[in-house]
CSV table of C-alpha atoms in Angstrom, one decimal:
chain,number,residue,atom,x,y,z
G,3,MET,CA,-1.8,5.5,14.3
G,4,SER,CA,-4.6,4.1,13.4
G,5,LEU,CA,-8.1,5.3,11.5
G,6,PRO,CA,-10.7,6.7,12.1
G,7,PRO,CA,-13.5,4.0,13.4
G,8,LEU,CA,-15.7,2.5,10.8
G,9,PRO,CA,-19.3,0.6,11.5
G,10,ASP,CA,-21.5,-0.4,10.5
G,11,SER,CA,-23.9,1.7,10.1
G,12,ALA,CA,-21.6,4.3,8.3
G,13,ILE,CA,-21.1,1.3,4.7
G,14,ASP,CA,-23.2,1.7,2.0
G,15,LEU,CA,-23.0,-0.2,-0.8
G,16,GLY,CA,-24.1,-0.1,-4.6
G,17,VAL,CA,-26.2,3.2,-3.6
G,18,HIS,CA,-27.2,5.1,-6.9
G,19,ALA,CA,-25.5,8.4,-6.7
G,20,SER,CA,-26.8,10.9,-9.9
G,21,ASP,CA,-23.7,12.4,-9.2
G,22,TRP,CA,-21.1,13.7,-8.1
G,23,ARG,CA,-22.6,15.8,-5.2
G,24,ALA,CA,-25.1,13.1,-4.6
G,25,ALA,CA,-22.0,10.4,-3.4
G,26,VAL,CA,-20.9,12.9,-1.3
G,27,ARG,CA,-23.9,13.3,0.5
G,28,PHE,CA,-24.4,9.6,0.6
G,29,ALA,CA,-20.9,9.2,2.9
G,30,GLY,CA,-21.9,12.3,4.3
G,31,VAL,CA,-25.4,10.8,5.8
G,32,ALA,CA,-22.6,7.8,6.6
G,33,LEU,CA,-20.9,9.8,8.4
G,34,ARG,CA,-24.4,12.2,10.1
G,35,ARG,CA,-25.4,7.8,10.6
G,36,SER,CA,-23.1,6.5,12.6
G,37,GLY,CA,-22.6,10.0,14.5
G,38,ALA,CA,-19.5,11.2,13.4
G,39,THR,CA,-21.5,14.4,12.8
G,40,ARG,CA,-24.6,17.0,11.8
G,41,ASP,CA,-25.7,17.0,8.8
G,42,SER,CA,-23.9,20.5,8.2
G,43,TYR,CA,-20.7,18.6,7.6
G,44,THR,CA,-21.3,16.6,4.4
G,45,GLU,CA,-22.1,20.9,3.2
G,46,ARG,CA,-18.8,21.4,4.2
G,47,MET,CA,-17.4,18.7,2.5
G,48,ILE,CA,-19.3,19.6,-1.2
G,49,GLN,CA,-18.2,23.1,-0.9
G,50,VAL,CA,-14.3,21.7,-0.3
G,51,VAL,CA,-15.0,20.9,-4.5
G,52,ASP,CA,-17.3,23.6,-5.2
G,53,GLU,CA,-14.1,26.0,-4.3
G,54,PHE,CA,-10.5,23.7,-4.8
G,55,GLY,CA,-12.3,21.1,-7.5
G,56,ALA,CA,-11.6,17.6,-7.4
G,57,TYR,CA,-8.3,16.9,-6.3
G,58,ILE,CA,-10.5,14.7,-3.5
G,59,VAL,CA,-10.6,11.7,-6.2
G,60,ILE,CA,-7.1,11.3,-5.5
G,61,ALA,CA,-6.6,7.2,-7.5
G,62,PRO,CA,-8.2,6.0,-10.2
G,63,GLY,CA,-11.5,5.4,-9.0
G,64,LEU,CA,-11.5,6.7,-5.4
G,65,ALA,CA,-12.6,9.6,-4.0
G,66,LEU,CA,-12.1,11.1,0.2
G,67,ALA,CA,-14.8,13.0,0.4
G,68,HIS,CA,-13.6,15.3,4.0
G,69,ALA,CA,-13.6,19.0,5.1
G,70,ARG,CA,-11.6,21.1,7.7
G,71,PRO,CA,-12.6,19.8,11.7
G,72,GLY,CA,-14.8,21.7,12.7
G,73,PRO,CA,-18.0,21.8,15.1
G,74,ASP,CA,-20.3,19.7,13.2
G,75,VAL,CA,-17.7,17.0,14.0
G,76,LEU,CA,-18.2,14.9,16.8
G,77,ALA,CA,-16.4,12.0,16.4
G,78,ASP,CA,-13.4,10.8,13.8
G,79,GLY,CA,-15.3,8.9,11.7
G,80,LEU,CA,-15.2,6.6,8.6
G,81,SER,CA,-18.2,6.1,6.0
G,82,VAL,CA,-17.1,4.2,3.2
G,83,VAL,CA,-19.8,4.4,0.5
G,84,THR,CA,-19.8,2.3,-3.4
G,85,LEU,CA,-21.5,3.2,-6.2
G,86,ALA,CA,-23.4,1.1,-8.3
G,87,THR,CA,-23.0,3.0,-11.3
G,88,PRO,CA,-19.9,5.3,-11.0
G,89,VAL,CA,-20.2,9.3,-11.7
G,90,THR,CA,-17.7,11.7,-12.6
G,91,PHE,CA,-16.4,13.9,-10.5
G,92,GLY,CA,-14.5,16.5,-13.3
G,93,HIS,CA,-11.0,15.6,-12.3
G,94,PRO,CA,-8.6,14.5,-15.8
G,95,HIS,CA,-6.7,11.5,-14.6
G,96,ASN,CA,-9.3,8.8,-12.0
G,97,ASP,CA,-12.1,10.1,-13.0
G,98,PRO,CA,-14.9,8.4,-12.9
G,99,VAL,CA,-15.3,7.3,-9.5
G,100,SER,CA,-17.1,3.9,-7.5
G,101,VAL,CA,-15.8,4.0,-4.3
G,102,VAL,CA,-16.2,7.9,-2.1
G,103,ILE,CA,-14.5,7.1,1.9
G,104,GLY,CA,-16.4,10.0,4.1
G,105,LEU,CA,-13.6,11.3,6.7
G,106,ALA,CA,-14.8,13.5,9.9
G,107,VAL,CA,-12.0,14.3,12.4
G,108,SER,CA,-12.0,16.4,15.2
G,109,THR,CA,-8.4,18.0,14.9
G,110,PRO,CA,-5.3,18.5,11.8
G,111,ASP,CA,-3.4,16.0,13.6
G,112,ALA,CA,-6.1,13.7,13.8
G,113,HIS,CA,-6.7,14.4,9.6
G,114,VAL,CA,-2.6,14.0,8.5
G,115,ASN,CA,-2.1,10.9,10.5
G,116,SER,CA,-5.9,9.6,8.6
G,117,VAL,CA,-5.0,9.7,5.0
G,118,ALA,CA,-1.1,9.0,6.3
G,119,GLU,CA,-2.7,5.9,6.9
G,120,LEU,CA,-5.5,5.2,4.7
G,121,ALA,CA,-2.8,6.2,1.8
G,122,ASN,CA,-1.4,3.2,3.2
G,123,VAL,CA,-4.4,1.5,2.6
G,124,PHE,CA,-4.2,2.8,-0.9
G,125,ASN,CA,-1.0,1.8,-1.6
G,126,ASP,CA,-2.2,-1.8,-2.1
G,127,PRO,CA,-3.8,-2.3,-6.5
G,128,GLN,CA,-5.7,-4.1,-4.9
G,129,ALA,CA,-8.3,-2.1,-2.3
G,130,ILE,CA,-9.8,0.1,-5.1
G,131,PRO,CA,-11.2,-2.7,-7.2
G,132,ALA,CA,-11.6,-4.7,-3.7
G,133,LEU,CA,-14.2,-2.1,-2.3
G,134,ALA,CA,-15.4,-1.7,-5.0
G,135,GLN,CA,-16.2,-5.2,-5.3
G,136,ALA,CA,-17.6,-5.8,-2.1
G,137,THR,CA,-21.4,-6.7,-0.9
G,138,SER,CA,-20.9,-7.0,2.9
G,139,ALA,CA,-19.2,-4.4,6.1
G,140,ASP,CA,-17.1,-7.5,6.2
G,141,GLU,CA,-15.0,-7.8,2.9
G,142,VAL,CA,-15.2,-3.5,3.4
G,143,TRP,CA,-14.0,-4.0,7.0
G,144,ARG,CA,-11.1,-6.6,6.0
G,145,VAL,CA,-9.8,-3.6,2.7
G,146,ILE,CA,-9.6,-1.0,5.3
G,147,GLN,CA,-9.0,-2.6,8.3
G,148,ALA,CA,-10.1,0.2,10.3
G,149,PRO,CA,-11.1,0.2,14.0
G,150,THR,CA,-15.0,-1.4,13.6
G,151,VAL,CA,-17.5,-0.5,16.1
G,152,SER,CA,-20.9,-1.9,16.7
G,153,ASP,CA,-23.8,1.6,16.7
G,154,ASP,CA,-24.2,1.5,20.4
G,155,ALA,CA,-19.7,2.0,20.3
G,156,GLU,CA,-19.1,-1.4,21.5
G,157,PRO,CA,-15.8,-3.1,19.7
G,158,VAL,CA,-17.5,-5.9,17.9
G,159,ARG,CA,-13.8,-7.2,16.4
């Protein structure tokens, strides 16, 4: 098992989001920019929170933005967005959020496997603070340990 690719184009550090919707949109734009999704996937990630609540805030300071596999997922992918100022999603224990991970996968099995791999990453209590403080893609890759690819899909690490 391994995580979906995390290209440089899918990492945005220190962004200014006015609310949780903007934070999820940043994660979705990063997924789209990397070629993993279409714009409609971003809107579906927002609909998930509108429908089911802030369950995507899976740990203190961390949201895992995602939606079901669908035709707007072009390839499996991850995005990482850190927020200059944390935002509230409405979770009773894990707000505010300073790191948003975007996840797009093409099959239900890939979803389950990716969530399990991310859980392993975030078993380390230093992972979320390290991501929140990251100032470079290299720092993000060291924490996430996802496959890194350049924007032209050739491995760079």
